[in-house]
CSV table of C-alpha atoms (C1' of nucleotides) in Angstrom, one decimal:
chain,number,residue,atom,x,y,z
A,1,UNK,CA,135.3,142.6,102.0
A,2,UNK,CA,135.7,139.0,100.8
A,3,UNK,CA,134.4,138.9,97.3
A,4,UNK,CA,135.8,135.7,95.6
A,5,UNK,CA,134.0,132.5,96.2
A,6,UNK,CA,135.1,129.9,98.7
A,7,UNK,CA,136.6,127.5,96.1
A,8,UNK,CA,138.9,130.1,94.6
A,9,UNK,CA,140.0,131.3,98.0
A,10,UNK,CA,140.9,127.7,99.0
A,11,UNK,CA,142.9,127.1,95.8
A,12,UNK,CA,144.9,130.3,96.3
A,13,UNK,CA,145.7,129.7,100.0
A,14,UNK,CA,146.5,126.0,99.4
A,15,UNK,CA,148.8,126.8,96.5
A,16,UNK,CA,150.9,129.2,98.5
A,17,UNK,CA,151.0,127.1,101.7
A,18,UNK,CA,151.6,123.7,100.0
A,19,UNK,CA,154.5,125.1,98.0
A,20,UNK,CA,156.0,127.1,100.9
A,21,UNK,CA,155.9,124.5,103.7
A,22,UNK,CA,155.2,121.3,101.8
A,23,UNK,CA,152.1,119.3,101.4
A,24,UNK,CA,152.1,117.2,104.5
A,25,UNK,CA,153.5,119.9,106.7
A,26,UNK,CA,150.5,122.1,105.9
A,27,UNK,CA,147.3,121.4,107.8
A,28,UNK,CA,143.8,121.9,106.5
A,29,UNK,CA,143.2,124.1,109.5
A,30,UNK,CA,146.1,126.4,108.4
A,31,UNK,CA,144.7,126.6,104.8
A,32,UNK,CA,141.1,127.3,105.8
A,33,UNK,CA,142.3,129.9,108.3
A,34,UNK,CA,144.3,131.7,105.6
A,35,UNK,CA,141.4,131.5,103.2
A,36,UNK,CA,139.0,132.7,106.0
A,37,UNK,CA,136.6,129.8,105.3
A,38,UNK,CA,135.3,126.9,107.4
A,39,UNK,CA,137.4,123.8,107.9
A,40,UNK,CA,134.7,121.5,106.4
A,41,UNK,CA,134.7,123.6,103.2
A,42,UNK,CA,137.7,121.7,101.9
A,43,UNK,CA,136.0,118.3,102.1
A,44,UNK,CA,132.8,119.8,100.7
A,45,UNK,CA,134.3,121.4,97.7
A,46,UNK,CA,137.1,119.0,96.9
A,47,UNK,CA,136.6,115.8,98.9
A,48,UNK,CA,140.0,115.5,100.5
A,49,UNK,CA,143.3,117.2,101.1
A,50,UNK,CA,144.9,115.3,98.3
A,51,UNK,CA,142.1,116.2,95.9
A,52,UNK,CA,142.7,119.8,96.8
A,53,UNK,CA,146.3,119.4,95.7
A,54,UNK,CA,145.1,117.9,92.5
A,55,UNK,CA,143.0,120.9,91.8
A,56,UNK,CA,145.8,123.3,92.6
A,57,UNK,CA,148.1,121.5,90.2
A,58,UNK,CA,145.6,121.2,87.4
A,59,UNK,CA,144.9,124.9,87.5
A,60,UNK,CA,148.5,125.7,86.6
A,61,UNK,CA,149.3,122.8,84.4
A,62,UNK,CA,146.5,123.3,82.0
A,63,UNK,CA,147.4,126.8,80.8
A,64,UNK,CA,151.1,125.9,80.6
A,65,UNK,CA,150.4,122.9,78.3
A,66,UNK,CA,148.1,125.0,76.2
A,67,UNK,CA,151.0,127.4,75.5
A,68,UNK,CA,153.2,124.5,74.7
A,69,UNK,CA,150.6,123.0,72.4
A,70,UNK,CA,150.2,126.3,70.5
A,71,UNK,CA,153.9,126.6,70.0
A,72,UNK,CA,154.1,123.0,68.7
A,73,UNK,CA,151.3,124.0,66.2
A,74,UNK,CA,153.5,126.8,64.9
A,75,UNK,CA,156.5,124.5,64.4
A,76,UNK,CA,154.4,122.0,62.5
A,77,UNK,CA,152.8,124.8,60.4
A,78,UNK,CA,156.2,126.2,59.4
A,79,UNK,CA,157.5,122.8,58.4
A,80,UNK,CA,154.4,122.0,56.4
A,81,UNK,CA,154.6,125.5,54.6
A,82,UNK,CA,158.2,124.8,53.5
A,83,UNK,CA,157.5,121.1,52.9
A,84,UNK,CA,160.3,119.8,55.2
A,85,UNK,CA,160.8,118.0,58.4
A,86,UNK,CA,160.2,120.0,61.6
A,87,UNK,CA,163.2,121.9,63.0
A,88,UNK,CA,164.6,120.1,66.0
A,89,UNK,CA,165.7,123.1,67.9
A,90,UNK,CA,162.4,124.9,67.4
A,91,UNK,CA,160.6,121.8,68.5
A,92,UNK,CA,162.4,121.5,71.8
A,93,UNK,CA,162.4,125.2,72.3
A,94,UNK,CA,158.6,125.1,72.1
A,95,UNK,CA,158.6,122.5,74.9
A,96,UNK,CA,161.2,124.0,77.1
A,97,UNK,CA,160.8,127.7,76.9
A,98,UNK,CA,157.3,128.1,78.3
A,99,UNK,CA,158.4,126.3,81.5
A,100,UNK,CA,161.6,128.1,82.1
A,101,UNK,CA,160.1,131.5,81.3
A,102,UNK,CA,157.3,131.0,83.8
A,103,UNK,CA,159.6,132.4,86.4
A,104,UNK,CA,159.7,135.7,84.5
A,105,UNK,CA,156.0,136.2,83.7
A,106,UNK,CA,153.8,134.2,86.1
A,107,UNK,CA,153.5,134.8,89.7
A,108,UNK,CA,153.9,131.8,91.9
A,109,UNK,CA,155.8,129.9,89.3
A,110,UNK,CA,158.2,128.4,91.8
A,111,UNK,CA,155.2,127.3,93.8
A,112,UNK,CA,153.9,125.3,90.9
A,113,UNK,CA,157.2,123.8,90.2
A,114,UNK,CA,157.7,122.8,93.8
A,115,UNK,CA,154.3,121.2,93.8
A,116,UNK,CA,155.0,119.1,90.7
A,117,UNK,CA,158.2,117.9,92.3
A,118,UNK,CA,156.4,116.8,95.5
A,119,UNK,CA,153.6,115.2,93.6
A,120,UNK,CA,155.8,113.1,91.3
A,121,UNK,CA,157.7,111.7,94.2
A,122,UNK,CA,154.8,110.0,95.8
A,123,UNK,CA,154.7,106.3,95.1
A,124,UNK,CA,151.0,105.8,94.9
A,125,UNK,CA,150.0,109.4,94.7
A,126,UNK,CA,146.8,110.0,92.7
A,127,UNK,CA,148.5,113.3,92.0
A,128,UNK,CA,151.0,111.7,89.7
A,129,UNK,CA,148.2,110.1,87.8
A,130,UNK,CA,146.6,113.5,87.3
A,131,UNK,CA,149.9,114.9,86.1
A,132,UNK,CA,150.5,112.0,83.8
A,133,UNK,CA,147.1,112.2,82.3
A,134,UNK,CA,147.7,115.9,81.5
A,135,UNK,CA,151.3,115.4,80.2
A,136,UNK,CA,151.0,112.1,78.2
A,137,UNK,CA,149.5,113.7,75.0
A,138,UNK,CA,152.2,116.3,75.1
A,139,UNK,CA,155.0,113.7,75.5
A,140,UNK,CA,153.6,111.5,72.7
A,141,UNK,CA,153.3,114.4,70.3
A,142,UNK,CA,156.8,115.7,71.1
A,143,UNK,CA,158.1,112.2,70.5
A,144,UNK,CA,156.5,111.8,67.1
A,145,UNK,CA,157.7,115.2,66.0
A,146,UNK,CA,161.2,114.5,67.2
A,147,UNK,CA,161.2,111.2,65.2
A,148,UNK,CA,160.2,113.2,62.1
A,149,UNK,CA,163.0,115.7,62.7
A,150,UNK,CA,165.5,112.9,63.0
A,151,UNK,CA,164.3,110.3,60.5
A,152,UNK,CA,167.6,108.4,60.4
A,153,UNK,CA,167.5,107.6,64.2
A,154,UNK,CA,165.8,104.4,65.4
A,155,UNK,CA,162.6,105.1,67.4
A,156,UNK,CA,163.7,103.0,70.3
A,157,UNK,CA,166.9,104.9,70.7
A,158,UNK,CA,165.1,108.3,70.4
A,159,UNK,CA,162.6,107.1,73.1
A,160,UNK,CA,165.3,106.7,75.6
A,161,UNK,CA,167.2,109.9,74.6
A,162,UNK,CA,163.9,111.8,75.0
A,163,UNK,CA,163.7,110.3,78.4
A,164,UNK,CA,167.1,111.7,79.3
A,165,UNK,CA,166.1,115.1,77.9
A,166,UNK,CA,163.0,115.2,80.0
A,167,UNK,CA,165.1,114.3,83.0
A,168,UNK,CA,167.4,117.3,82.4
A,169,UNK,CA,164.4,119.7,82.2
A,170,UNK,CA,162.6,118.4,85.2
A,171,UNK,CA,165.7,118.4,87.3
A,172,UNK,CA,166.3,122.0,86.3
A,173,UNK,CA,162.7,122.9,87.2
A,174,UNK,CA,163.1,121.3,90.6
A,175,UNK,CA,166.4,122.9,91.5
A,176,UNK,CA,165.9,126.4,90.0
A,177,UNK,CA,165.1,128.2,93.2
A,178,UNK,CA,167.5,126.6,95.6
A,179,UNK,CA,171.1,126.6,94.6
A,180,UNK,CA,172.6,123.1,94.4
A,181,UNK,CA,176.2,122.3,94.9
A,182,UNK,CA,178.3,125.3,94.0
A,183,UNK,CA,182.0,124.7,93.1
A,184,UNK,CA,184.5,127.4,93.7
A,185,UNK,CA,184.2,130.3,91.3
A,186,UNK,CA,180.8,129.3,90.0
A,187,UNK,CA,177.7,131.4,90.3
A,188,UNK,CA,174.3,130.0,89.9
A,189,UNK,CA,172.6,133.2,88.8
A,190,UNK,CA,171.9,133.2,85.1
A,191,UNK,CA,169.7,134.9,82.6
A,192,UNK,CA,166.7,132.8,81.6
A,193,UNK,CA,167.4,133.1,77.9
A,194,UNK,CA,171.0,132.0,78.3
A,195,UNK,CA,169.9,129.1,80.3
A,196,UNK,CA,167.4,128.1,77.7
A,197,UNK,CA,170.0,128.2,75.0
A,198,UNK,CA,172.4,126.2,77.1
A,199,UNK,CA,169.8,123.5,77.7
A,200,UNK,CA,168.9,123.4,74.0
A,201,UNK,CA,172.6,123.1,73.0
A,202,UNK,CA,173.0,120.2,75.4
A,203,UNK,CA,169.8,118.4,74.6
A,204,UNK,CA,170.1,118.6,70.8
A,205,UNK,CA,173.7,117.4,70.9
A,206,UNK,CA,172.5,114.4,72.9
A,207,UNK,CA,169.5,113.7,70.7
A,208,UNK,CA,171.6,113.8,67.5
A,209,UNK,CA,174.7,112.0,68.9
A,210,UNK,CA,176.1,109.2,66.8
A,211,UNK,CA,175.4,105.7,68.0
B,1,UNK,CA,162.9,83.5,117.0
B,2,UNK,CA,163.8,87.2,116.7
B,3,UNK,CA,167.6,87.3,116.6
B,4,UNK,CA,168.6,90.8,115.1
B,5,UNK,CA,168.6,93.8,117.4
B,6,UNK,CA,165.8,96.3,117.4
B,7,UNK,CA,167.6,99.0,115.5
B,8,UNK,CA,168.3,96.7,112.5
B,9,UNK,CA,164.7,95.4,112.5
B,10,UNK,CA,163.4,98.9,112.5
B,11,UNK,CA,165.6,100.0,109.6
B,12,UNK,CA,164.6,96.9,107.5
B,13,UNK,CA,160.9,97.4,108.1
B,14,UNK,CA,161.0,101.1,107.5
B,15,UNK,CA,162.9,100.8,104.3
B,16,UNK,CA,160.4,98.4,102.9
B,17,UNK,CA,157.3,100.2,104.0
B,18,UNK,CA,158.5,103.8,103.3
B,19,UNK,CA,159.4,102.8,99.7
B,20,UNK,CA,156.2,100.7,99.1
B,21,UNK,CA,153.6,103.1,100.5
B,22,UNK,CA,155.4,106.4,100.8
B,23,UNK,CA,156.9,108.2,103.8
B,24,UNK,CA,153.9,110.0,105.0
B,25,UNK,CA,151.5,107.2,104.2
B,26,UNK,CA,153.4,104.9,106.5
B,27,UNK,CA,152.6,105.2,110.2
B,28,UNK,CA,155.2,104.5,112.9
B,29,UNK,CA,152.7,102.0,114.3
B,30,UNK,CA,152.8,100.1,111.1
B,31,UNK,CA,156.5,100.0,111.1
B,32,UNK,CA,156.9,98.9,114.7
B,33,UNK,CA,154.3,96.3,114.2
B,34,UNK,CA,156.1,94.9,111.2
B,35,UNK,CA,159.4,95.0,113.1
B,36,UNK,CA,157.7,93.4,116.1
B,37,UNK,CA,159.0,96.1,118.5
B,38,UNK,CA,157.5,98.7,120.7
B,39,UNK,CA,156.2,101.9,119.3
B,40,UNK,CA,158.5,104.0,121.5
B,41,UNK,CA,161.6,102.2,120.1
B,42,UNK,CA,161.6,104.5,117.1
B,43,UNK,CA,162.0,107.6,119.2
B,44,UNK,CA,164.4,106.0,121.5
B,45,UNK,CA,166.8,104.7,118.8
B,46,UNK,CA,166.4,107.4,116.2
B,47,UNK,CA,164.6,110.4,117.8
B,48,UNK,CA,161.9,110.9,115.2
B,49,UNK,CA,160.2,109.5,112.2
B,50,UNK,CA,162.2,111.7,109.8
B,51,UNK,CA,165.4,110.7,111.5
B,52,UNK,CA,164.5,107.1,110.9
B,53,UNK,CA,164.2,107.9,107.2
B,54,UNK,CA,167.6,109.6,107.3
B,55,UNK,CA,169.1,106.5,108.8
B,56,UNK,CA,167.5,104.3,106.2
B,57,UNK,CA,168.8,106.4,103.4
B,58,UNK,CA,172.3,106.8,104.8
B,59,UNK,CA,172.6,103.0,105.1
B,60,UNK,CA,172.3,102.6,101.3
B,61,UNK,CA,173.8,105.8,100.1
B,62,UNK,CA,177.1,105.3,102.0
B,63,UNK,CA,178.2,102.1,100.3
B,64,UNK,CA,177.0,103.3,96.9
B,65,UNK,CA,179.2,106.4,97.1
B,66,UNK,CA,182.1,104.3,98.4
B,67,UNK,CA,181.9,102.2,95.2
B,68,UNK,CA,181.7,105.4,93.1
B,69,UNK,CA,184.6,106.9,94.9
B,70,UNK,CA,186.8,103.8,94.3
B,71,UNK,CA,186.1,103.8,90.6
B,72,UNK,CA,186.9,107.5,90.4
B,73,UNK,CA,190.2,106.7,92.1
B,74,UNK,CA,190.9,104.2,89.3
B,75,UNK,CA,190.2,106.7,86.6
B,76,UNK,CA,192.5,109.2,88.2
B,77,UNK,CA,195.2,106.6,88.6
B,78,UNK,CA,195.0,105.6,85.0
B,79,UNK,CA,195.3,109.2,83.9
B,80,UNK,CA,198.3,109.8,86.1
B,81,UNK,CA,200.1,106.7,85.0
B,82,UNK,CA,199.9,107.7,81.4
B,83,UNK,CA,200.4,111.4,82.2
B,84,UNK,CA,197.2,112.6,80.5
B,85,UNK,CA,193.8,114.1,81.3
B,86,UNK,CA,191.2,111.7,82.7
B,87,UNK,CA,189.1,109.9,80.1
B,88,UNK,CA,185.6,111.5,80.0
B,89,UNK,CA,183.7,108.3,79.3
B,90,UNK,CA,185.5,106.4,82.0
B,91,UNK,CA,184.8,109.2,84.4
B,92,UNK,CA,181.0,109.3,83.9
B,93,UNK,CA,180.8,105.6,83.7
B,94,UNK,CA,182.3,105.4,87.2
B,95,UNK,CA,179.6,107.7,88.4
B,96,UNK,CA,176.6,106.2,86.5
B,97,UNK,CA,177.3,102.5,86.4
B,98,UNK,CA,177.2,101.7,90.1
B,99,UNK,CA,173.7,103.3,90.4
B,100,UNK,CA,172.2,101.6,87.4
B,101,UNK,CA,173.6,98.2,88.2
B,102,UNK,CA,172.2,98.3,91.7
B,103,UNK,CA,169.1,96.8,90.3
B,104,UNK,CA,171.1,93.7,89.3
B,105,UNK,CA,173.1,93.1,92.4
B,106,UNK,CA,171.5,94.7,95.4
B,107,UNK,CA,168.2,93.7,96.9
B,108,UNK,CA,165.8,96.5,97.5
B,109,UNK,CA,167.5,98.8,95.1
B,110,UNK,CA,164.2,100.2,93.8
B,111,UNK,CA,163.3,100.9,97.5
B,112,UNK,CA,166.3,103.0,97.9
B,113,UNK,CA,165.8,104.9,94.6
B,114,UNK,CA,162.2,105.6,95.5
B,115,UNK,CA,163.2,107.0,98.9
B,116,UNK,CA,165.8,109.3,97.3
B,117,UNK,CA,163.1,110.6,95.0
B,118,UNK,CA,160.7,111.3,97.9
B,119,UNK,CA,163.4,112.9,100.0
B,120,UNK,CA,164.6,115.3,97.3
B,121,UNK,CA,161.1,116.5,96.6
B,122,UNK,CA,160.4,117.9,100.1
B,123,UNK,CA,160.8,121.6,100.3
B,124,UNK,CA,162.3,122.0,103.8
B,125,UNK,CA,163.1,118.3,104.3
B,126,UNK,CA,166.0,117.6,106.6
B,127,UNK,CA,166.3,114.5,104.5
B,128,UNK,CA,167.5,116.4,101.5
B,129,UNK,CA,170.2,118.0,103.6
B,130,UNK,CA,171.4,114.6,104.6
B,131,UNK,CA,171.4,113.5,101.0
B,132,UNK,CA,173.2,116.6,99.9
B,133,UNK,CA,175.8,116.3,102.6
B,134,UNK,CA,176.6,112.8,101.4
B,135,UNK,CA,176.6,113.7,97.7
B,136,UNK,CA,178.3,117.1,97.7
B,137,UNK,CA,181.9,115.8,97.8
B,138,UNK,CA,181.1,113.3,95.1
B,139,UNK,CA,179.6,116.1,92.9
B,140,UNK,CA,182.5,118.4,93.4
B,141,UNK,CA,185.1,115.8,92.6
B,142,UNK,CA,183.2,114.7,89.5
B,143,UNK,CA,183.0,118.3,88.4
B,144,UNK,CA,186.7,119.0,88.8
B,145,UNK,CA,187.6,115.8,87.0
B,146,UNK,CA,185.2,116.7,84.2
B,147,UNK,CA,186.9,120.1,83.9
B,148,UNK,CA,190.2,118.4,83.6
B,149,UNK,CA,188.9,116.1,80.9
B,150,UNK,CA,187.5,119.0,78.9
B,151,UNK,CA,190.1,121.8,79.5
B,152,UNK,CA,188.9,123.9,76.6
B,153,UNK,CA,185.4,124.2,78.1
B,154,UNK,CA,184.5,127.2,80.4
B,155,UNK,CA,183.9,126.1,83.9
B,156,UNK,CA,180.6,128.0,84.1
B,157,UNK,CA,179.3,126.2,81.1
B,158,UNK,CA,180.4,122.8,82.3
B,159,UNK,CA,178.7,123.4,85.6
B,160,UNK,CA,175.3,123.8,84.0
B,161,UNK,CA,175.9,120.9,81.6
B,162,UNK,CA,176.8,118.7,84.5
B,163,UNK,CA,173.5,119.8,86.1
B,164,UNK,CA,171.7,118.6,83.0
B,165,UNK,CA,173.6,115.3,83.1
B,166,UNK,CA,172.7,114.7,86.8
B,167,UNK,CA,169.1,115.4,85.9
B,168,UNK,CA,169.0,112.7,83.2
B,169,UNK,CA,170.4,110.1,85.6
B,170,UNK,CA,168.2,111.0,88.5
B,171,UNK,CA,165.1,110.9,86.3
B,172,UNK,CA,166.2,107.5,85.0
B,173,UNK,CA,166.6,106.3,88.6
B,174,UNK,CA,163.2,107.5,89.6
B,175,UNK,CA,161.3,106.1,86.6
B,176,UNK,CA,163.1,102.8,86.2
B,177,UNK,CA,160.5,100.6,87.8
B,178,UNK,CA,157.3,102.2,86.6
B,179,UNK,CA,157.0,102.5,82.8
B,180,UNK,CA,156.5,106.1,81.8
B,181,UNK,CA,154.7,107.1,78.7
B,182,UNK,CA,155.1,104.4,76.0
B,183,UNK,CA,154.6,105.4,72.4
B,184,UNK,CA,153.4,102.8,70.0
B,185,UNK,CA,155.9,100.1,69.1
B,186,UNK,CA,158.2,101.0,71.9
B,187,UNK,CA,159.2,98.6,74.7
B,188,UNK,CA,160.7,99.9,77.9
B,189,UNK,CA,162.5,96.7,78.8
B,190,UNK,CA,166.2,97.0,78.1
B,191,UNK,CA,169.4,95.5,79.2
B,192,UNK,CA,171.2,97.4,81.9
B,193,UNK,CA,174.5,97.5,80.0
B,194,UNK,CA,172.8,98.8,76.9
B,195,UNK,CA,171.0,101.4,78.9
B,196,UNK,CA,174.3,102.5,80.5
B,197,UNK,CA,175.9,102.9,77.1
B,198,UNK,CA,173.0,104.9,75.7
B,199,UNK,CA,173.1,107.2,78.7
B,200,UNK,CA,176.8,107.7,78.3
B,201,UNK,CA,176.5,108.4,74.6
B,202,UNK,CA,173.9,111.0,75.3
B,203,UNK,CA,175.6,112.6,78.2
B,204,UNK,CA,179.1,112.8,76.6
B,205,UNK,CA,177.6,114.4,73.4
B,206,UNK,CA,175.9,117.0,75.6
B,207,UNK,CA,179.0,117.7,77.7
B,208,UNK,CA,181.2,118.0,74.6
B,209,UNK,CA,178.8,120.0,72.4
B,210,UNK,CA,180.1,123.1,70.7
B,211,UNK,CA,178.8,126.3,72.1
C,1,DG,C1',171.1,101.1,128.6
C,2,DT,C1',166.7,99.0,126.6
C,3,DC,C1',162.2,98.3,126.4
C,4,DT,C1',157.2,98.9,127.7
C,5,DA,C1',152.9,101.0,128.7
C,6,DT,C1',150.3,104.9,128.5
C,7,DA,C1',149.0,109.7,127.7
C,8,DC,C1',148.9,114.2,125.1
C,9,DG,C1',147.9,117.5,121.5
C,10,DA,C1',147.0,117.9,116.6
C,11,DT,C1',145.5,116.1,112.3
C,12,DG,C1',142.1,114.5,108.3
C,13,DA,C1',137.7,113.2,107.9
C,14,DT,C1',132.6,112.9,108.7
C,15,DA,C1',127.7,113.4,110.3
C,16,DG,C1',123.9,116.2,111.1
C,17,DA,C1',121.7,120.7,112.3
C,18,DC,C1',120.8,125.1,110.2
D,1,DG,C1',126.2,125.7,101.1
D,2,DT,C1',127.9,126.4,105.6
D,3,DC,C1',128.7,125.5,110.2
D,4,DT,C1',129.7,122.9,114.9
D,5,DA,C1',130.7,118.8,117.1
D,6,DT,C1',132.9,114.6,117.1
D,7,DC,C1',135.8,110.5,115.7
D,8,DA,C1',139.8,107.5,114.8
D,9,DT,C1',144.5,108.0,114.1
D,10,DC,C1',148.7,110.3,113.8
D,11,DG,C1',153.7,111.6,115.8
D,12,DT,C1',155.7,112.5,120.0
D,13,DA,C1',156.9,112.5,125.0
D,14,DT,C1',157.5,110.5,129.5
D,15,DA,C1',157.4,107.6,133.6
D,16,DG,C1',158.9,103.4,135.1
D,17,DA,C1',160.0,98.2,134.7
D,18,DC,C1',163.7,95.0,133.4
DNA sequence: GTCTATACGATGATAGAC
DNA sequence: GTCTATCATCGTATAGAC
C-alpha cells in the first residue's frame, strides 16, 4: 500500500507543500504527515529542514541543466561543422526554451520555479549556494559562447548585458503563474512559443545594441 | 540616553536585522533586544512580525517612488512644452536612476533592496501585496508613457517587453552587493553612472526592437 | 495610551530505546 | 532504519502596572 521508500516520499511531499504554502509556512510535521512517515525521518535522511529543500531543488535543477547542456552542445556542433561562430539566437534559445517549456511538459514546474525564487531571496541561505554551484558552469559556458557569437563586443560590456538578460528570464520565471500588473486591454495569457520568441527578440536586441 | 520613540527604534533595528540575517532567521526577541524595548511592543505597535516588515518596507519604498514620480512629471512636462511624445530614454532613466543611485546617497540602501527581494519571493506573502499596492500606479504610468513614446508598437508586445525590462532592473538590484558568477578577466566593480547608461542602452534596444 | 511581565501552543531538532 | 519522548525557542496573546 506504500511502496516507495521514505526518502522519495519525503521529497515528493516537501516539493508540493513548500511550493504551495512557502518554505517557512510549512512545518516538518505537515510534511511527514503527508508523506505518512515519522517526524524524525526528515532529520535522519536529510539532516535538517533546509537540507530537505536543497535536495528537492537539486532533483529538478539537475535534469533541467542537463537538457540545456545538451542543446548547447548542438549549437556548438553546428557552428563547428560550418566553421563559423555560434548563432546567437540558437544559443539563447538553448538556454531559455527548456525553462519556459517546463510548464508544458513537466508536472510541478511551477512548484520548482517558486522554490528557486524563494531560495535565491534568502541572504545567507545555503540553498543559494547549492543553486549557484549548479548554475555557475552553465553561466560561464553561455558567456563564452556569447562572446564568440559577438566577437566585436567588449567582454566587460557583454558580461553586464548577459546579467540583464538573465534578470529578464528569472523575473519571467518567477511571475509566470501569478499575473502581475495588468493595464487595461492587456491579457497575460500567451502561448509559450510566442513568449519565447518575444523574449529572444528582446534579449538579442539588447545584447547586440550599439554602444 | 534613549531618546527616539519605541516605534522608530523597532523600525531601525528590524530593518538592519531582517536585511542582514533574513526575515525568518531573525527572531522578534533579537529585534526587541537590539532596540532595547519590550518583546510585546512589536505586537502592540505593529500587530505582527510580518506587519513590522511591511512597515519597514513602506518607509523606504514611499520616498523612492515619490522621487520617481517627480521625475516622470518632468518628462511629461518637457514633452508637453514641445508638443511631442515623451522621450523614451528620459522616461526609463527617471524610473531606473533613483533606484541605482540609492547606493550612493541613502544609507542602508542594500538593506532595503535585500528586503524587497525577500518579500517578492514569498508565495502568499502579504508583503508582496504591500509592495505591489505601492508599485502598481508607478508601473501603469510608466507603461502608458512608454506606449506614447513608441506609438507604432502594439500594446500587448510592449507590455511583455516592459516585463522583461523590469526583470533586468530587479535582478540588478538584488545582485548588486554580492558578486554573481565572474568569468575570467571580468571585474564587477563599476561606476553607477556607467551602469545606468549600460542598462538604458540594453533596455531601449529591447523595447524598440523590430518584431 | 504605553509599556511590562508572563504564559500558551507550535515549531525544528535531538537523544536513546527498539 | 524507525520510533517516542523531550528540549529550547519561536510568534503571539493577555492581564495589569504606569
